[in-house]
Tab-separated table of C-alpha atoms and ligand atoms in Angstrom:
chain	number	residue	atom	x	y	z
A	687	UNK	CA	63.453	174.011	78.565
A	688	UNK	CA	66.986	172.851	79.600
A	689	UNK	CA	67.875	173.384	83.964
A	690	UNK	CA	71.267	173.449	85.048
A	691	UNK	CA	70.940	172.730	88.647
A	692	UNK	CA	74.430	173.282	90.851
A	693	UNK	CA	76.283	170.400	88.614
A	694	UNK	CA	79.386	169.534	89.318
A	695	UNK	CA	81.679	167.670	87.275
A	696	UNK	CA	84.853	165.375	88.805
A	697	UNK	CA	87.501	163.379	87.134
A	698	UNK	CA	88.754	161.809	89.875
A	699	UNK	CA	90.038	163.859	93.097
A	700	UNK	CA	89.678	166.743	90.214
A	701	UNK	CA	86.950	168.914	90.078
A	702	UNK	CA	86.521	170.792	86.944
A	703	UNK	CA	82.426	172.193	87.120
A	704	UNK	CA	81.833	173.637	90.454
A	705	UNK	CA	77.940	173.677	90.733
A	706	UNK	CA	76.750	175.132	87.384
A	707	UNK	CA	72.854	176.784	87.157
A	708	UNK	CA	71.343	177.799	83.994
A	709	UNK	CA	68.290	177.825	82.714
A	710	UNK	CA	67.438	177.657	78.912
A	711	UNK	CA	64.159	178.619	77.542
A	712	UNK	CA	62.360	176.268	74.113
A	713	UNK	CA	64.063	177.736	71.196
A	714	UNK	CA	66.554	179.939	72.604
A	715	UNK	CA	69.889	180.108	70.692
A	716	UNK	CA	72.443	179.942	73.768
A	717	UNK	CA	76.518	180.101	73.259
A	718	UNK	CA	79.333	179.060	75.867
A	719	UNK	CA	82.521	180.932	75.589
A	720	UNK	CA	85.442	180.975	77.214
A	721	UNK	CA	89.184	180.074	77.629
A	722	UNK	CA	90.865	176.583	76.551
A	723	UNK	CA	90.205	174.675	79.659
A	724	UNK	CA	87.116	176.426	81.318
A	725	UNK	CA	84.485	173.398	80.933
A	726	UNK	CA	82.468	174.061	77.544
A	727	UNK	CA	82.651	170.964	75.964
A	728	UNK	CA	82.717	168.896	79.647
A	729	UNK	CA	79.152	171.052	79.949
A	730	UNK	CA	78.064	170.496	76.682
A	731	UNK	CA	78.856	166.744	77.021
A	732	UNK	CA	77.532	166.284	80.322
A	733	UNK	CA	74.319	167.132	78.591
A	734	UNK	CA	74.557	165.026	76.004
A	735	UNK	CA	74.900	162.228	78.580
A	736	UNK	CA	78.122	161.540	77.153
A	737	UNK	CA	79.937	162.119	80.137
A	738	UNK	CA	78.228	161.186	83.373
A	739	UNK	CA	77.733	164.119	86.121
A	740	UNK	CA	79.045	163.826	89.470
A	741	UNK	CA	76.285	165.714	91.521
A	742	UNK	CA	73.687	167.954	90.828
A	743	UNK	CA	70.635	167.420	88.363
A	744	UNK	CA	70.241	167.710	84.225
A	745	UNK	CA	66.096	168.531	83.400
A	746	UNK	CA	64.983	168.816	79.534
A	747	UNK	CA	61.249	169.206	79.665
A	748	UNK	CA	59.490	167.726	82.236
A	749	UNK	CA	62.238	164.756	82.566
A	750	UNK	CA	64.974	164.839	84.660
A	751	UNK	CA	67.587	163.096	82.425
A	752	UNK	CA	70.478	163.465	84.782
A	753	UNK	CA	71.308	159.317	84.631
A	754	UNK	CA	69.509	158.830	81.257
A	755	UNK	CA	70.828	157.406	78.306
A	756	UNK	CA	71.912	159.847	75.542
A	757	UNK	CA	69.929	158.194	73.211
A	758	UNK	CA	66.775	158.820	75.240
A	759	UNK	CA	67.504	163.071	75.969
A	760	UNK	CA	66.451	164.133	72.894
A	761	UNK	CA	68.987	165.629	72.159
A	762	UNK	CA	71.537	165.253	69.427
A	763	UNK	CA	75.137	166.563	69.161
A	764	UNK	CA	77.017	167.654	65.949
A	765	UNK	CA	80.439	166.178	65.573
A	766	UNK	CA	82.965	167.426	63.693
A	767	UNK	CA	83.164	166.453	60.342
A	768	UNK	CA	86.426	164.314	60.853
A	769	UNK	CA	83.634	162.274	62.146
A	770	UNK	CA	81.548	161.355	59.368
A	771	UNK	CA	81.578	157.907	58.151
A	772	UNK	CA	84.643	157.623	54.683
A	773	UNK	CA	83.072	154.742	53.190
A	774	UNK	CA	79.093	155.556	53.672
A	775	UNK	CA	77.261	157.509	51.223
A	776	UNK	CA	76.272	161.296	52.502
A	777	UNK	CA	72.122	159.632	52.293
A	778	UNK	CA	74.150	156.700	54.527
A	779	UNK	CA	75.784	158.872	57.034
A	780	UNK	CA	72.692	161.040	57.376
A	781	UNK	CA	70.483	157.613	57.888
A	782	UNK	CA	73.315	155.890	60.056
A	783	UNK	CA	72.168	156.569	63.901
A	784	UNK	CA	68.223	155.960	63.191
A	785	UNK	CA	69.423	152.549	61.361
A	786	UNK	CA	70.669	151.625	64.508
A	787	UNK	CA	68.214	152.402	66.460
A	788	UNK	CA	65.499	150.158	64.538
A	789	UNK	CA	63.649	152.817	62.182
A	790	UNK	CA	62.115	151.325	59.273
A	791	UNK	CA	63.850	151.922	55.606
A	792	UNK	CA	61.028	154.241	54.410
A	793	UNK	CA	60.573	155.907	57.561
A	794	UNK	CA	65.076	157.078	57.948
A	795	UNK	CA	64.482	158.213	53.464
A	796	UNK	CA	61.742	160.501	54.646
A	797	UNK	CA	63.761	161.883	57.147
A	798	UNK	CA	67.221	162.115	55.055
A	799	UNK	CA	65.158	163.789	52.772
A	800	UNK	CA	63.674	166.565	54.646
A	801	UNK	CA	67.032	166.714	56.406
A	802	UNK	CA	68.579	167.556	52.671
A	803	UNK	CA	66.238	169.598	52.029
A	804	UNK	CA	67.068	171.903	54.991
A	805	UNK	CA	70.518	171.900	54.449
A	806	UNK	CA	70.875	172.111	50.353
A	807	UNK	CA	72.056	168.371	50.237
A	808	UNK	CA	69.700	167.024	47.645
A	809	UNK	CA	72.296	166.361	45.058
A	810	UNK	CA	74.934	164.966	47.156
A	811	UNK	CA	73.017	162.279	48.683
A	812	UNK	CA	75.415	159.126	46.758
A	813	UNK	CA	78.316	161.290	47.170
A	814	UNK	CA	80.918	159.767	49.857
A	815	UNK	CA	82.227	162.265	52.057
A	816	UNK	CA	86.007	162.834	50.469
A	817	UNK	CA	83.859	164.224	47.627
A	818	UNK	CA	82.327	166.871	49.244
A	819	UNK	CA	83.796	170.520	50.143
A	820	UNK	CA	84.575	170.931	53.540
A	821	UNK	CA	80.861	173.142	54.001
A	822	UNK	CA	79.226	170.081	52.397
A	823	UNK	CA	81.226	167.750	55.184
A	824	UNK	CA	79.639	170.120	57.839
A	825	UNK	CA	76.352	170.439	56.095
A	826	UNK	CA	76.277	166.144	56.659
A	827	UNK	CA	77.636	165.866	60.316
A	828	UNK	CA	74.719	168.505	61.323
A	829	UNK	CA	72.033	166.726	59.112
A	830	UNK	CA	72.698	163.239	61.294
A	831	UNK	CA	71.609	165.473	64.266
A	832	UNK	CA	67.939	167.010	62.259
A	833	UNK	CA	67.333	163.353	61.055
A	834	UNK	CA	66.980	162.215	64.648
A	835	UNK	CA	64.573	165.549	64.967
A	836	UNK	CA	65.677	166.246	68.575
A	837	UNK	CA	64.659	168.916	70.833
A	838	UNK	CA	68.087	170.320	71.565
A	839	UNK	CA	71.000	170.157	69.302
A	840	UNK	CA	74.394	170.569	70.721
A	841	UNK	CA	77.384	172.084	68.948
A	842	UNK	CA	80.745	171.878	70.000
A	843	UNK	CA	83.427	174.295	67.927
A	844	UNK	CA	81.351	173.031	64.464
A	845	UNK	CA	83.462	175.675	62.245
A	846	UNK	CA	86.500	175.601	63.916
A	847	UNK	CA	88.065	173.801	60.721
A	848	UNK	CA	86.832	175.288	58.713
A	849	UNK	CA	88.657	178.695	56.611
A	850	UNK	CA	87.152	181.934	57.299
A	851	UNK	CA	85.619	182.357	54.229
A	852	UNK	CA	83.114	179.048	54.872
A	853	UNK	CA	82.692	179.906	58.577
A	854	UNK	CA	80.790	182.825	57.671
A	855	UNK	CA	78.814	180.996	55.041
A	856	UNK	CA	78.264	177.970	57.669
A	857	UNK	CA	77.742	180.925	60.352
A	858	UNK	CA	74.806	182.397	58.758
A	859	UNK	CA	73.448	178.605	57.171
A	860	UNK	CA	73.380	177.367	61.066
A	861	UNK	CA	71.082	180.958	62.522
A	862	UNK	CA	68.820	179.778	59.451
A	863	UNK	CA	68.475	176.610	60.223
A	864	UNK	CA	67.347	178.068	63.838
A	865	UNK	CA	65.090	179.732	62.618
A	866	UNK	CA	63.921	177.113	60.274
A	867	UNK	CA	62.991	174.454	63.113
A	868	UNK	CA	63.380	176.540	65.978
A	869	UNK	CA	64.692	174.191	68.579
A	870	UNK	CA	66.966	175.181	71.167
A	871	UNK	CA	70.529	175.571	70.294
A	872	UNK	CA	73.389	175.091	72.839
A	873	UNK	CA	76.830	176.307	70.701
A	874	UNK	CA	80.510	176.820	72.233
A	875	UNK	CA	82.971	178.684	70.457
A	876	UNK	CA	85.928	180.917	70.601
A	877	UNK	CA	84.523	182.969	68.329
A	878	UNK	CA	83.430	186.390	69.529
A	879	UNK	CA	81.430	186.827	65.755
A	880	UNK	CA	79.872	183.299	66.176
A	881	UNK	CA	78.565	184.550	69.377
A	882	UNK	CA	77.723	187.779	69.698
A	883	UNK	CA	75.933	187.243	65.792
A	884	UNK	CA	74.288	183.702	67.114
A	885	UNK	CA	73.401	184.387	70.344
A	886	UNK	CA	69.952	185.037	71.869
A	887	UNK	CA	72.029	184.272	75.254
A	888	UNK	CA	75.749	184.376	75.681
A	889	UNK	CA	77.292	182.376	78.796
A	890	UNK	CA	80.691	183.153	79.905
A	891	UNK	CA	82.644	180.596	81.503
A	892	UNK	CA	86.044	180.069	84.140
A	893	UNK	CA	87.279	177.807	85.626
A	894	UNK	CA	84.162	175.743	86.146
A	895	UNK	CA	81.730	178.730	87.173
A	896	UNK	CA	79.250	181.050	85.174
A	897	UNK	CA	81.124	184.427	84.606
A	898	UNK	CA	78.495	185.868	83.666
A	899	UNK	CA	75.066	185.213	81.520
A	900	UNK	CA	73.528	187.883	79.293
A	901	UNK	CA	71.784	188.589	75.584
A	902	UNK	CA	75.185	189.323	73.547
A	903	UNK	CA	74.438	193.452	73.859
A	904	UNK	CA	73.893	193.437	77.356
A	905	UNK	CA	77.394	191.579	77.926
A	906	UNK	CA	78.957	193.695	75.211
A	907	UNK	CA	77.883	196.997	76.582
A	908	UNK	CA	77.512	196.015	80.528
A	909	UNK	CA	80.223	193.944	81.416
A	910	UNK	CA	80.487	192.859	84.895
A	911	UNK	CA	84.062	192.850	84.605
A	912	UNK	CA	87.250	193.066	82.785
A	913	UNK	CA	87.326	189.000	82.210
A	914	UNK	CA	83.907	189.486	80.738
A	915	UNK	CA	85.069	192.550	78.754
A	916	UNK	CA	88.036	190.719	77.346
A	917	UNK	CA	85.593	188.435	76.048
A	918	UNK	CA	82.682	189.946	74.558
A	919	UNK	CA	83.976	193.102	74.220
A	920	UNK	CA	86.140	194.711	70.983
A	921	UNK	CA	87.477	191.589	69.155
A	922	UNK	CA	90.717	190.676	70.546
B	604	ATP	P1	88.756	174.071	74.916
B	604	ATP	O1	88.330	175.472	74.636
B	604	ATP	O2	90.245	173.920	74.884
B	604	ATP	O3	88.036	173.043	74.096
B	604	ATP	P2	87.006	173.460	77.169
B	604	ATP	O4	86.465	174.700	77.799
B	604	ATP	O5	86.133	172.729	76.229
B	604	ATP	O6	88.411	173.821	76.475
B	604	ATP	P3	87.031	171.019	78.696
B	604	ATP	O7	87.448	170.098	77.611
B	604	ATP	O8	85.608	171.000	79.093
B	604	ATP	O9	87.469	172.510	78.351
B	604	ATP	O10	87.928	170.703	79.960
B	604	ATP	C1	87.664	171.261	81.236
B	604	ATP	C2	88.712	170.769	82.217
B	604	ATP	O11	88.515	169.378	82.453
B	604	ATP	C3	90.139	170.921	81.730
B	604	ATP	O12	90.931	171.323	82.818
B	604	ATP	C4	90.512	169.524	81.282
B	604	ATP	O13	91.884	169.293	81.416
B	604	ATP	C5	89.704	168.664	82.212
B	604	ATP	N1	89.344	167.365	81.604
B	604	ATP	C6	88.600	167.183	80.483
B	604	ATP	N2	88.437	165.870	80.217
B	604	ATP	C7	89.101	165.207	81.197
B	604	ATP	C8	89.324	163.823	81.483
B	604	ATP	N3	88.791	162.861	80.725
B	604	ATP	N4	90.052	163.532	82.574
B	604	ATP	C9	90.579	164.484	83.361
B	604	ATP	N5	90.393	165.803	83.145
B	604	ATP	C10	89.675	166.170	82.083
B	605	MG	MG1	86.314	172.121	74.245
């Protein structure tokens, strides 16, 4: 599981989490909404140990991983796909983190290859990434995260540069690739498809708090409020 526990989040004098709790159950596909501003990807980052947290506590498992290194959370973030590497093979960018971190040659193949597999990449492994459509592009950023095979993945906005056409494609390619290794899932997006389609649990932020935390019918048919409504409700 992944606990919240009342974390706050400062830059500065600024505070911009005021005490967050949330619990997350193994498996469960969980999506933070919300406007520009609110504290998604400050969350989303905090748990990825990418931005440290000013008070309160960060568990995954048994561990409490509050002041751990992101390499040792196990958990892996997808970047957009601005950020794969232009002059590394798709086999090189998959292969690039665990390279870092020591793995042996034989070892990171296996792993690109089950990572292809997964994700319909087997015949664009010695492509560089300018080759590849934008889906393709995405396809790559997530399959660094599988190589590392980490309990939680975290996915900040993934389609959001994508055109419509491939974020429905990508849309339905990332619930089968829940289902496919069934590790838990923490997604933001501004898109009320995206969440109310992905979703086991929808979490509405602003300004820093919880809104409101429900499975995407309950929120769409039992708002607690118009801010909630405006969200989840008929698309905008
Ligand atoms: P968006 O939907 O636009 O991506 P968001 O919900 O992801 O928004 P965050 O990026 O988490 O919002 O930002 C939350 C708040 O923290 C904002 O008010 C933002 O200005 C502030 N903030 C983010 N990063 C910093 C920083 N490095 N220094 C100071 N303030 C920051
Ligand atoms: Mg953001």
């Amino acid at each position: 599981d992944v606990t919240l526990r009342k974390l706050v989040k400062r830059y500065g004098e600024v505070e911009v989490i005021h005490g967050v709790d949330l619990d997350i159950s193994d498996g469960e596909f969980v999506v933070f909404v919300g406007p520009s501003g609110c504290g998604k990807s400050t969350l989303l980052r905090m748990i990825a140990g990418l931005e440290e947290t000013s008070a309160g506590e960060i568990r995954i498992g048994a561990s409490d991983v509050t002041r751990a290194d992101p390499a040792d959370r196990g958990v892996a973030m997808v970047f957009q796909t601005y950020a794969l590497y232009p002059h590394m093979t798709v086999e090189e960018n998959m292969g690039f983190g665990l390279k870092m971190t020591g793995h042996a040659k034989a070892e990171i193949r296996e792993k690109v290859r089950e990572a292809s597999r997964i994700l319909k990449l087997d015949d664009y492994l010695k492509r560089k990434p300018k080759a590849l459509s934008g889906g393709q592009r995405q396809r790559v950023a997530i399959g660094r995260a599988i190589v590392r095979g980490p309990e939680v993945f975290l996915f900040d906005e993934p389609l959001s540069n994508l055109d419509a056409e491939l974020r429905v494609d990508m849309r339905v390619e990332i619930a089968r690739l829940h289902k496919e290794i069934g590790a838990t899932m923490i997604y933001v997006t501004h898109d009320q498809v995206e969440a109310m389609t992905l979703a086991d649990k929808i979490v509405v932020l602003r300004g820093g708090n919880i809104e409101q935390v429900g499975a995407p019918m309950d929120l769409y048919r039992d708002p607690d409020n118009r801010f909630v409504a405006g969200f989840i409700g008929s698309p905008a």
